[in-house]
């Protein structure tokens, strides 16, 4: 099955009188934890409830480790890491916890996951 896309108008900063267009992914909908656990249970000896428990445990373990400052490496699946959203300061000494507004979680796919998506096909909806 292919990834669906739509054409979206984009502002042209070089020449505003000539808009440009770009392809944007069009979602088919959502797949939730129960859908994933059902699919995984059919491919393993675990039942769907066990898979849900493992995913929920993994979510807790990842959030705990991230909040302790670790990068999470899950082999071929990929890595999770934090990035800070902070206000710039005039001097290094002025940078402190009060200048940090929050953090964002980023995911970097592993080589095998990225390789599996290399053969993705695309089609208009």
C-alpha angles and dihedrals in degrees: 000000000000133000110255120225140183132206112250127193113241129194113252106218093188094054114009091188090066111058119202130215131220135187115252127188115255112209120228089209135274135315111202135199091270093054091049093045091050091051092047093047090057090054096048144034091260122099121231094259091055091050091050089050091051092048091049090048090049090051090053093046093048094049091046093050093044091051088054091055101258129138110230114223115191099181116241091358095068145243136292121207140163130245122193125232102212140160116247115246131204096237136026090243091057091060108098141137091283090063090059112093096184143295139264129216115231129193124207112192118231122245094259094049091048091046091054089056093049091089095050115138125212133214138168116257 
